[in-house]
Amino acid sequence: MTKNEELLEQVPSLETTTNQETALPDGAETAQPAEDMDLNELLSSMDAPMAGETPETSPEVSAPTGEEPPAKPKRASGRKKKAETTEPAPETEEPAVMVSGDTETAPLNEENGTDAAPDTDPSLLSEDTAVEPAAPAEDQPAAAPRSVSRAKPAAAPILTLESRGEIETDEAREDAIWHEIHNAYRTRRLLTGQLGGIEQTDNGKTIAIVDYKGFRIVIPIKEMMINVGRSPSGEEYRELMLRQNKILGNMLGAEIDFMVRGIDSKTRSVVASRKEAMLKKRQIFYLDTDASGTYRIFEGRVVQARIIAVAEKVVRVEVFGVECSIMARDLAWDWIGDAHERFSVGDQILVRVLNVRRGDTVEDISIKADIKSVSQSTSHDNLKKCRIQSKYAGKVTDVHKGVVYIRLSNGVNAVAHSCYDHRTPGKKDDVSFAVTRIDEERGVAVGIITRIIRQNL
């Protein structure tokens, strides 16, 4: 009998022991199947301490008996064993994880891949106890700590009611208008504004204030081109200035053209000239010709004009750089008692140029125009509405040398030479008129005022 046979007889249950499932570490490379190892290697492997354990804490392997083996202490998983046997990764600074006192902390088990330390009781953790997070895997780099600083959010755009709508702020609108003024200054382009005021400077000079889209435009009075004759001196000069101020006062609210003469970007101040704008328009419309060789404004042409001043019996208009006055008789076919009732400063109307006088220079140009010739006369048609010995209501438009001029309610012009009322009729009085004769040639009805219905006191 050999030595190996004698040894097998002394350990009869070794075969059954090797056939049982042995709880070896999953990741232990030295653990080989029993049938592939010889006896000496198997014994030496059983006597050697297990990976990750010290010889003092390693359990002894007892001979198998019929009784159930005692419960073995929980062993670390193969993943944990492998992490312990390998070379530890360099330490990285990780933020500490604070565990709240109200949070239940359960020990880790083998299902999630890590075990809680056997000597650590989760109930002993306090609110100030920091738990070190698990080390990152070997194939994943350590995450950098998150920065707590945040960039300042940009200003949110204006929320509009319409989808993809845009709102222009007051500042952006002012910048656009100022850019337009600055561009007009460089290109010598004409701008149009409203005459909004008359001021006296500290040194006694009169200036006109024009409003252009919210910007204040200053025009000296000598650049307003108010022609009142030659420039006198002394007391006559003072009277001239009073007359010019009166004319400017009547022009308040009128639309005028101007050219920018100077700007100040810091204070956004603008100085302009109406005279230059009017002379430039005169050159274009009265002296220059078109492709056919004719003037743009000629006798008989209907043009558009601006009303710059209104009085009781006269209306002053500006026709492409030239001003002219239109009397009340040329305003309409029917008689008008007061021009303010139909015309206002700032209106744009149609006029017919009756005469054009072109001088030697651009400053020596004058015209004559009227308004009633643009419209069709209805005087003769309205006369058919009147019958002799009939009475009609009307309004007194004027009284001149005892003759009363009346505008009847049916649109007919009437003339009365006498009045049966003991009161004297005046302008804008409502009267009762009796027709005695119809003048077809003049297009008026002749009659008598029977009574004054209402006086305009």
Short mmCIF file of C-alpha atoms in Angstrom, two decimals:
data_model
loop_
_atom_site.label_atom_id
_atom_site.label_comp_id
_atom_site.label_asym_id
_atom_site.label_seq_id
_atom_site.Cartn_x
_atom_site.Cartn_y
_atom_site.Cartn_z
CA MET A 1 0.00 0.00 0.00
CA THR A 2 1.32 3.33 -1.02
CA LYS A 3 1.42 6.46 1.08
CA ASN A 4 -1.38 8.08 -0.87
CA GLU A 5 -3.71 5.15 -0.22
CA GLU A 6 -2.90 5.23 3.48
CA LEU A 7 -3.69 8.93 3.60
CA LEU A 8 -7.02 8.42 1.86
CA GLU A 9 -8.02 5.80 4.41
CA GLN A 10 -7.24 8.19 7.25
CA VAL A 11 -9.50 10.91 5.66
CA PRO A 12 -12.47 8.87 4.36
CA SER A 13 -14.93 11.88 3.93
CA LEU A 14 -12.60 14.06 1.88
CA GLU A 15 -14.25 13.06 -1.37
CA THR A 16 -17.65 14.10 -0.15
CA THR A 17 -16.24 17.33 1.17
CA THR A 18 -14.73 18.27 -2.16
CA ASN A 19 -17.97 17.46 -3.96
CA GLN A 20 -19.96 19.91 -1.84
CA GLU A 21 -20.39 23.57 -2.92
CA THR A 22 -17.56 25.55 -1.44
CA ALA A 23 -18.27 29.28 -0.89
CA LEU A 24 -15.22 30.69 -2.60
CA PRO A 25 -14.83 34.28 -3.63
CA ASP A 26 -16.31 34.92 -7.06
CA GLY A 27 -13.31 36.88 -8.21
CA ALA A 28 -10.56 34.70 -6.60
CA GLU A 29 -8.21 33.59 -9.32
CA THR A 30 -6.55 30.87 -7.15
CA ALA A 31 -9.82 28.99 -6.67
CA GLN A 32 -9.78 26.10 -9.18
CA PRO A 33 -12.09 23.11 -9.53
CA ALA A 34 -11.28 20.28 -7.15
CA GLU A 35 -10.82 17.73 -9.91
CA ASP A 36 -8.09 19.82 -11.50
CA MET A 37 -5.99 20.10 -8.34
CA ASP A 38 -3.89 17.42 -6.68
CA LEU A 39 -4.26 16.68 -3.04
CA ASN A 40 -1.29 18.65 -1.79
CA GLU A 41 -2.47 21.79 -3.59
CA LEU A 42 -5.98 21.38 -2.21
CA LEU A 43 -4.78 21.08 1.36
CA SER A 44 -2.43 23.94 1.09
CA SER A 45 -5.25 26.07 -0.31
CA MET A 46 -7.49 25.17 2.61
CA ASP A 47 -4.82 25.96 5.19
CA ALA A 48 -3.82 29.28 3.58
CA PRO A 49 -5.71 32.41 4.68
CA MET A 50 -8.44 33.59 2.31
CA ALA A 51 -7.92 36.60 0.20
CA GLY A 52 -8.68 39.83 2.04
CA GLU A 53 -8.46 38.21 5.54
CA THR A 54 -5.70 38.22 8.10
CA PRO A 55 -4.51 34.95 9.60
CA GLU A 56 -5.99 35.92 12.96
CA THR A 57 -9.54 36.37 11.65
CA SER A 58 -9.50 33.51 9.11
CA PRO A 59 -11.92 30.72 10.15
CA GLU A 60 -10.58 27.18 10.50
CA VAL A 61 -11.87 24.41 8.27
CA SER A 62 -13.27 21.61 10.41
CA ALA A 63 -13.77 18.07 9.38
CA PRO A 64 -17.20 17.37 7.96
CA THR A 65 -19.65 15.70 10.32
CA GLY A 66 -23.28 14.85 10.24
CA GLU A 67 -24.29 18.03 12.00
CA GLU A 68 -25.00 21.25 10.09
CA PRO A 69 -22.03 23.55 9.96
CA PRO A 70 -22.32 26.70 12.03
CA ALA A 71 -23.45 29.90 10.29
CA LYS A 72 -20.59 31.55 8.58
CA PRO A 73 -20.03 35.25 8.84
CA LYS A 74 -21.16 37.35 5.85
CA ARG A 75 -18.44 37.59 3.34
CA ALA A 76 -17.63 40.42 1.05
CA SER A 77 -18.79 40.01 -2.52
CA GLY A 78 -16.39 39.24 -5.28
CA ARG A 79 -16.64 42.79 -6.59
CA LYS A 80 -15.61 44.17 -3.21
CA LYS A 81 -12.80 41.59 -2.92
CA LYS A 82 -11.48 42.49 -6.29
CA ALA A 83 -11.53 46.19 -5.43
CA GLU A 84 -9.55 45.44 -2.22
CA THR A 85 -6.95 43.27 -3.90
CA THR A 86 -6.28 45.77 -6.63
CA GLU A 87 -4.19 48.83 -6.18
CA PRO A 88 -6.20 51.63 -4.62
CA ALA A 89 -7.00 54.59 -6.89
CA PRO A 90 -5.58 57.99 -6.04
CA GLU A 91 -7.74 59.94 -3.65
CA THR A 92 -9.81 62.76 -5.10
CA GLU A 93 -11.50 65.52 -3.24
CA GLU A 94 -15.19 64.77 -3.20
CA PRO A 95 -17.86 66.84 -1.51
CA ALA A 96 -19.07 65.31 1.72
CA VAL A 97 -22.61 63.93 1.70
CA MET A 98 -24.59 65.12 4.69
CA VAL A 99 -27.05 62.62 6.09
CA SER A 100 -30.12 64.16 7.65
CA GLY A 101 -31.20 62.92 11.06
CA ASP A 102 -34.74 62.27 9.77
CA THR A 103 -33.54 60.02 6.92
CA GLU A 104 -33.51 56.28 7.55
CA THR A 105 -30.14 54.79 6.62
CA ALA A 106 -30.21 51.09 5.77
CA PRO A 107 -27.01 48.96 5.70
CA LEU A 108 -25.87 48.00 2.27
CA ASN A 109 -26.09 44.37 1.20
CA GLU A 110 -24.81 42.17 -1.55
CA GLU A 111 -27.70 43.05 -3.90
CA ASN A 112 -26.37 46.53 -4.61
CA GLY A 113 -22.78 45.37 -4.77
CA THR A 114 -21.40 46.82 -1.48
CA ASP A 115 -21.65 45.92 2.18
CA ALA A 116 -21.93 48.11 5.19
CA ALA A 117 -19.02 47.98 7.58
CA PRO A 118 -19.73 45.28 10.27
CA ASP A 119 -18.79 47.60 13.12
CA THR A 120 -20.88 50.61 11.92
CA ASP A 121 -24.36 51.07 13.32
CA PRO A 122 -26.54 53.30 11.08
CA SER A 123 -28.42 54.62 14.12
CA LEU A 124 -25.21 56.15 15.46
CA LEU A 125 -24.95 58.53 12.52
CA SER A 126 -25.82 62.08 13.46
CA GLU A 127 -26.81 65.06 11.37
CA ASP A 128 -23.23 66.32 11.27
CA THR A 129 -21.71 62.97 10.30
CA ALA A 130 -20.31 62.94 6.78
CA VAL A 131 -20.42 59.67 4.83
CA GLU A 132 -17.67 59.23 2.31
CA PRO A 133 -19.16 58.43 -1.12
CA ALA A 134 -18.14 55.29 -2.93
CA ALA A 135 -15.00 55.47 -5.00
CA PRO A 136 -15.62 55.68 -8.77
CA ALA A 137 -15.09 52.65 -10.90
CA GLU A 138 -11.73 52.06 -12.53
CA ASP A 139 -13.08 52.62 -16.04
CA GLN A 140 -14.90 55.86 -15.16
CA PRO A 141 -13.09 59.11 -14.35
CA ALA A 142 -13.90 60.88 -11.11
CA ALA A 143 -16.60 63.55 -11.53
CA ALA A 144 -15.41 67.10 -10.95
CA PRO A 145 -17.17 69.01 -8.17
CA ARG A 146 -20.12 71.06 -9.48
CA SER A 147 -19.61 74.81 -9.49
CA VAL A 148 -22.08 76.72 -7.38
CA SER A 149 -21.57 80.06 -9.15
CA ARG A 150 -24.22 80.93 -11.75
CA ALA A 151 -24.06 83.42 -14.61
CA LYS A 152 -26.27 86.50 -14.31
CA PRO A 153 -29.38 85.95 -16.45
CA ALA A 154 -29.77 88.22 -19.46
CA ALA A 155 -32.62 90.71 -19.64
CA ALA A 156 -35.78 89.01 -20.85
CA PRO A 157 -37.39 90.40 -24.01
CA ILE A 158 -40.74 92.15 -23.88
CA LEU A 159 -43.64 89.70 -23.86
CA THR A 160 -46.05 90.67 -26.63
CA LEU A 161 -49.71 89.81 -27.08
CA GLU A 162 -49.20 88.66 -30.66
CA SER A 163 -46.98 85.74 -31.54
CA ARG A 164 -43.51 86.92 -32.61
CA GLY A 165 -44.56 90.52 -32.17
CA GLU A 166 -42.04 93.28 -31.66
CA ILE A 167 -42.34 96.29 -29.39
CA GLU A 168 -40.28 99.40 -30.05
CA THR A 169 -39.20 101.11 -26.84
CA ASP A 170 -39.13 104.89 -26.44
CA GLU A 171 -35.34 104.88 -26.30
CA ALA A 172 -35.03 102.94 -29.54
CA ARG A 173 -37.59 105.20 -31.22
CA GLU A 174 -35.71 108.33 -30.16
CA ASP A 175 -32.43 106.89 -31.42
CA ALA A 176 -33.99 106.15 -34.80
CA ILE A 177 -35.42 109.68 -35.12
CA TRP A 178 -32.12 111.24 -34.10
CA HIS A 179 -30.35 109.13 -36.71
CA GLU A 180 -32.84 110.42 -39.28
CA ILE A 181 -32.13 114.03 -38.30
CA HIS A 182 -28.38 113.44 -38.42
CA ASN A 183 -28.71 111.81 -41.85
CA ALA A 184 -30.79 114.75 -43.13
CA TYR A 185 -28.08 117.13 -41.92
CA ARG A 186 -25.40 115.30 -43.88
CA THR A 187 -27.45 114.80 -47.06
CA ARG A 188 -29.13 118.26 -47.00
CA ARG A 189 -32.57 116.68 -47.12
CA LEU A 190 -35.78 118.57 -46.34
CA LEU A 191 -37.77 117.71 -43.21
CA THR A 192 -41.31 118.73 -42.27
CA GLY A 193 -42.42 119.67 -38.77
CA GLN A 194 -45.09 121.62 -36.93
CA LEU A 195 -44.56 125.17 -35.72
CA GLY A 196 -45.17 124.80 -32.01
CA GLY A 197 -43.94 127.95 -30.27
CA ILE A 198 -42.29 131.36 -30.30
CA GLU A 199 -39.64 132.23 -27.71
CA GLN A 200 -37.39 135.12 -26.75
CA THR A 201 -33.76 134.34 -25.96
CA ASP A 202 -31.78 135.97 -23.13
CA ASN A 203 -30.23 138.43 -25.57
CA GLY A 204 -33.64 139.49 -26.92
CA LYS A 205 -33.74 137.50 -30.16
CA THR A 206 -36.93 135.82 -31.36
CA ILE A 207 -36.79 132.14 -32.29
CA ALA A 208 -39.39 129.74 -33.65
CA ILE A 209 -39.73 126.28 -32.11
CA VAL A 210 -40.62 123.44 -34.46
CA ASP A 211 -41.60 119.99 -33.23
CA TYR A 212 -40.23 117.15 -35.32
CA LYS A 213 -41.35 113.76 -33.98
CA GLY A 214 -40.72 114.87 -30.41
CA PHE A 215 -37.42 116.70 -31.04
CA ARG A 216 -37.07 120.45 -30.53
CA ILE A 217 -35.92 122.29 -33.65
CA VAL A 218 -34.83 125.94 -33.25
CA ILE A 219 -35.21 128.34 -36.19
CA PRO A 220 -34.15 132.03 -35.88
CA ILE A 221 -36.80 134.48 -37.03
CA LYS A 222 -34.61 135.74 -39.87
CA GLU A 223 -34.54 132.15 -41.23
CA MET A 224 -38.36 131.89 -41.24
CA MET A 225 -38.56 133.91 -44.51
CA ILE A 226 -41.29 136.30 -43.45
CA ASN A 227 -41.14 138.97 -46.15
CA VAL A 228 -42.48 142.28 -44.83
CA GLY A 229 -40.46 144.64 -46.97
CA ARG A 230 -37.08 146.21 -46.40
CA SER A 231 -35.41 146.11 -43.02
CA PRO A 232 -35.76 149.50 -41.31
CA SER A 233 -33.90 150.79 -38.27
CA GLY A 234 -34.77 152.51 -35.02
CA GLU A 235 -38.45 152.72 -34.10
CA GLU A 236 -39.53 151.25 -37.41
CA TYR A 237 -37.47 148.16 -36.74
CA ARG A 238 -39.32 147.63 -33.49
CA GLU A 239 -42.65 147.86 -35.29
CA LEU A 240 -41.36 145.40 -37.88
CA MET A 241 -40.49 142.88 -35.17
CA LEU A 242 -43.94 143.24 -33.62
CA ARG A 243 -45.49 142.58 -37.02
CA GLN A 244 -43.32 139.52 -37.59
CA ASN A 245 -44.23 138.17 -34.17
CA LYS A 246 -47.90 138.65 -34.99
CA ILE A 247 -47.48 136.77 -38.27
CA LEU A 248 -45.66 133.95 -36.45
CA GLY A 249 -48.46 133.85 -33.88
CA ASN A 250 -51.00 133.32 -36.65
CA MET A 251 -48.81 130.53 -38.07
CA LEU A 252 -48.76 128.45 -34.88
CA GLY A 253 -49.79 124.89 -35.70
CA ALA A 254 -48.79 125.12 -39.36
CA GLU A 255 -46.68 122.53 -41.18
CA ILE A 256 -43.41 123.99 -42.45
CA ASP A 257 -40.36 122.61 -44.23
CA PHE A 258 -36.85 123.16 -42.90
CA MET A 259 -33.26 122.14 -43.47
CA VAL A 260 -30.93 121.25 -40.59
CA ARG A 261 -28.06 123.72 -40.28
CA GLY A 262 -26.33 122.41 -37.16
CA ILE A 263 -26.63 119.67 -34.53
CA ASP A 264 -25.17 118.91 -31.11
CA SER A 265 -25.03 115.17 -30.46
CA LYS A 266 -24.36 115.53 -26.73
CA THR A 267 -27.43 117.61 -25.94
CA ARG A 268 -29.29 116.60 -29.12
CA SER A 269 -29.96 120.21 -30.04
CA VAL A 270 -30.87 121.15 -33.62
CA VAL A 271 -30.76 124.51 -35.43
CA ALA A 272 -32.52 124.73 -38.79
CA SER A 273 -33.58 127.16 -41.53
CA ARG A 274 -36.96 127.41 -43.22
CA LYS A 275 -35.60 129.90 -45.73
CA GLU A 276 -33.16 127.42 -47.27
CA ALA A 277 -35.89 124.80 -47.58
CA MET A 278 -38.27 127.21 -49.36
CA LEU A 279 -35.58 128.45 -51.76
CA LYS A 280 -34.66 124.89 -52.63
CA LYS A 281 -38.29 124.04 -53.40
CA ARG A 282 -38.65 127.18 -55.50
CA GLN A 283 -35.66 126.18 -57.57
CA ILE A 284 -37.07 122.71 -58.19
CA PHE A 285 -40.73 123.53 -58.89
CA TYR A 286 -40.62 127.05 -60.40
CA LEU A 287 -37.27 127.37 -62.20
CA ASP A 288 -36.17 123.86 -63.13
CA THR A 289 -37.96 122.05 -65.93
CA ASP A 290 -38.92 118.43 -66.39
CA ALA A 291 -37.96 116.09 -69.23
CA SER A 292 -40.41 117.77 -71.61
CA GLY A 293 -38.94 121.22 -70.92
CA THR A 294 -41.93 122.66 -69.01
CA TYR A 295 -42.09 124.08 -65.53
CA ARG A 296 -43.59 121.92 -62.84
CA ILE A 297 -45.87 124.77 -61.69
CA PHE A 298 -47.51 126.87 -64.36
CA GLU A 299 -50.67 128.94 -64.80
CA GLY A 300 -53.89 126.96 -64.56
CA ARG A 301 -52.40 123.95 -62.81
CA VAL A 302 -54.14 122.53 -59.73
CA VAL A 303 -51.67 121.83 -56.93
CA GLN A 304 -51.79 120.92 -53.27
CA ALA A 305 -51.05 123.65 -50.74
CA ARG A 306 -50.71 124.05 -46.98
CA ILE A 307 -52.73 126.57 -44.99
CA ILE A 308 -50.29 128.47 -42.77
CA ALA A 309 -52.59 131.24 -41.47
CA VAL A 310 -56.32 131.99 -41.33
CA ALA A 311 -58.04 135.33 -40.78
CA GLU A 312 -61.68 136.33 -41.01
CA LYS A 313 -61.58 137.36 -44.66
CA VAL A 314 -58.35 135.88 -45.92
CA VAL A 315 -56.47 132.58 -45.94
CA ARG A 316 -52.69 132.41 -46.44
CA VAL A 317 -51.28 129.31 -48.13
CA GLU A 318 -47.81 128.02 -48.98
CA VAL A 319 -47.48 126.52 -52.45
CA PHE A 320 -44.16 124.67 -52.83
CA GLY A 321 -42.04 127.35 -51.23
CA VAL A 322 -44.09 130.40 -52.27
CA GLU A 323 -46.67 132.02 -50.01
CA CYS A 324 -49.78 133.84 -51.20
CA SER A 325 -53.01 135.15 -49.70
CA ILE A 326 -56.48 134.16 -50.93
CA MET A 327 -59.34 136.57 -50.23
CA ALA A 328 -62.74 135.45 -49.00
CA ARG A 329 -64.41 135.97 -52.42
CA ASP A 330 -62.01 133.42 -53.92
CA LEU A 331 -62.47 130.79 -51.22
CA ALA A 332 -65.82 129.35 -52.30
CA TRP A 333 -68.76 129.98 -54.61
CA ASP A 334 -71.08 130.56 -51.70
CA TRP A 335 -70.52 133.49 -49.39
CA ILE A 336 -68.47 132.84 -46.29
CA GLY A 337 -68.87 135.11 -43.30
CA ASP A 338 -65.77 133.88 -41.47
CA ALA A 339 -62.98 131.80 -43.01
CA HIS A 340 -62.40 130.08 -39.65
CA GLU A 341 -65.68 128.21 -40.14
CA ARG A 342 -64.25 126.19 -43.04
CA PHE A 343 -60.48 126.44 -42.92
CA SER A 344 -57.91 125.82 -40.21
CA VAL A 345 -54.17 126.20 -39.86
CA GLY A 346 -52.40 123.01 -40.85
CA ASP A 347 -54.99 121.85 -43.41
CA GLN A 348 -53.95 120.70 -46.86
CA ILE A 349 -56.19 121.92 -49.68
CA LEU A 350 -56.28 122.06 -53.48
CA VAL A 351 -55.74 125.42 -55.18
CA ARG A 352 -55.52 126.56 -58.76
CA VAL A 353 -52.52 128.68 -59.73
CA LEU A 354 -53.91 131.64 -61.65
CA ASN A 355 -50.71 133.57 -62.26
CA VAL A 356 -46.95 132.96 -61.82
CA ARG A 357 -44.34 135.72 -61.87
CA ARG A 358 -40.77 134.47 -62.16
CA GLY A 359 -38.11 137.04 -61.38
CA ASP A 360 -34.42 137.13 -62.02
CA THR A 361 -33.54 135.37 -58.79
CA VAL A 362 -35.04 132.51 -56.81
CA GLU A 363 -36.16 134.95 -54.13
CA ASP A 364 -38.18 137.06 -56.58
CA ILE A 365 -41.07 134.67 -57.32
CA SER A 366 -44.76 135.32 -56.60
CA ILE A 367 -48.05 133.63 -57.52
CA LYS A 368 -51.79 134.20 -57.38
CA ALA A 369 -54.21 131.37 -56.61
CA ASP A 370 -57.80 130.66 -55.65
CA ILE A 371 -59.78 127.79 -54.19
CA LYS A 372 -63.31 128.13 -55.56
CA SER A 373 -62.30 127.47 -59.17
CA VAL A 374 -61.29 123.94 -58.20
CA SER A 375 -64.87 123.09 -57.21
CA GLN A 376 -67.89 123.25 -59.48
CA SER A 377 -70.26 126.18 -59.20
CA THR A 378 -73.75 125.29 -57.99
CA SER A 379 -75.15 128.82 -57.69
CA HIS A 380 -77.37 128.65 -60.78
CA ASP A 381 -78.68 125.22 -59.84
CA ASN A 382 -79.54 126.41 -56.35
CA LEU A 383 -81.46 129.41 -57.74
CA LYS A 384 -84.08 127.00 -59.01
CA LYS A 385 -84.86 126.16 -55.38
CA CYS A 386 -86.07 129.75 -54.73
CA ARG A 387 -89.48 131.13 -55.66
CA ILE A 388 -90.47 134.76 -55.77
CA GLN A 389 -92.59 135.96 -52.82
CA SER A 390 -91.34 133.03 -50.72
CA LYS A 391 -89.58 133.24 -47.38
CA TYR A 392 -86.41 131.37 -46.37
CA ALA A 393 -84.17 131.29 -43.32
CA GLY A 394 -80.59 132.39 -43.65
CA LYS A 395 -77.46 133.66 -41.89
CA VAL A 396 -75.89 137.07 -42.38
CA THR A 397 -72.34 136.69 -43.71
CA ASP A 398 -71.41 140.37 -44.06
CA VAL A 399 -72.73 143.90 -43.92
CA HIS A 400 -71.08 146.48 -46.19
CA LYS A 401 -72.32 150.04 -46.85
CA GLY A 402 -75.86 149.19 -45.80
CA VAL A 403 -76.05 146.09 -47.97
CA VAL A 404 -76.64 142.82 -46.10
CA TYR A 405 -75.20 139.62 -47.61
CA ILE A 406 -77.05 136.47 -46.60
CA ARG A 407 -76.41 132.77 -47.03
CA LEU A 408 -79.80 131.01 -47.24
CA SER A 409 -80.35 127.58 -45.75
CA ASN A 410 -80.91 126.05 -49.22
CA GLY A 411 -77.43 127.19 -50.34
CA VAL A 412 -78.42 130.29 -52.30
CA ASN A 413 -76.60 133.61 -51.97
CA ALA A 414 -78.96 136.48 -51.21
CA VAL A 415 -78.72 140.29 -50.99
CA ALA A 416 -81.01 142.47 -48.87
CA HIS A 417 -81.16 146.27 -49.16
CA SER A 418 -83.74 146.84 -46.41
CA CYS A 419 -84.94 145.34 -43.11
CA TYR A 420 -88.43 145.43 -41.60
CA ASP A 421 -87.13 144.63 -38.11
CA HIS A 422 -86.47 147.59 -35.86
CA ARG A 423 -83.13 146.05 -34.95
CA THR A 424 -80.09 146.37 -37.18
CA PRO A 425 -78.90 143.05 -38.57
CA GLY A 426 -75.29 142.09 -37.91
CA LYS A 427 -72.85 139.38 -38.91
CA LYS A 428 -73.82 135.80 -38.05
CA ASP A 429 -77.41 136.79 -37.22
CA ASP A 430 -80.17 134.35 -38.16
CA VAL A 431 -82.79 136.18 -40.25
CA SER A 432 -85.97 135.59 -42.24
CA PHE A 433 -85.57 136.57 -45.91
CA ALA A 434 -88.31 137.19 -48.48
CA VAL A 435 -87.37 136.80 -52.17
CA THR A 436 -88.50 139.64 -54.45
CA ARG A 437 -86.29 139.02 -57.51
CA ILE A 438 -83.80 136.50 -58.89
CA ASP A 439 -80.64 137.77 -60.59
CA GLU A 440 -79.56 135.03 -63.02
CA GLU A 441 -76.51 136.94 -64.22
CA ARG A 442 -74.99 137.36 -60.77
CA GLY A 443 -76.45 134.14 -59.45
CA VAL A 444 -78.07 135.72 -56.37
CA ALA A 445 -81.53 136.22 -54.94
CA VAL A 446 -82.62 139.75 -54.12
CA GLY A 447 -85.12 140.44 -51.31
CA ILE A 448 -85.94 141.93 -47.91
CA ILE A 449 -85.19 140.89 -44.33
CA THR A 450 -88.58 140.53 -42.69
CA ARG A 451 -87.30 139.94 -39.15
CA ILE A 452 -84.26 138.91 -37.14
CA ILE A 453 -84.72 135.39 -35.76
CA ARG A 454 -81.70 135.41 -33.44
CA GLN A 455 -78.97 137.95 -32.95
CA ASN A 456 -75.37 136.93 -32.47
CA LEU A 457 -74.39 139.17 -29.57
#
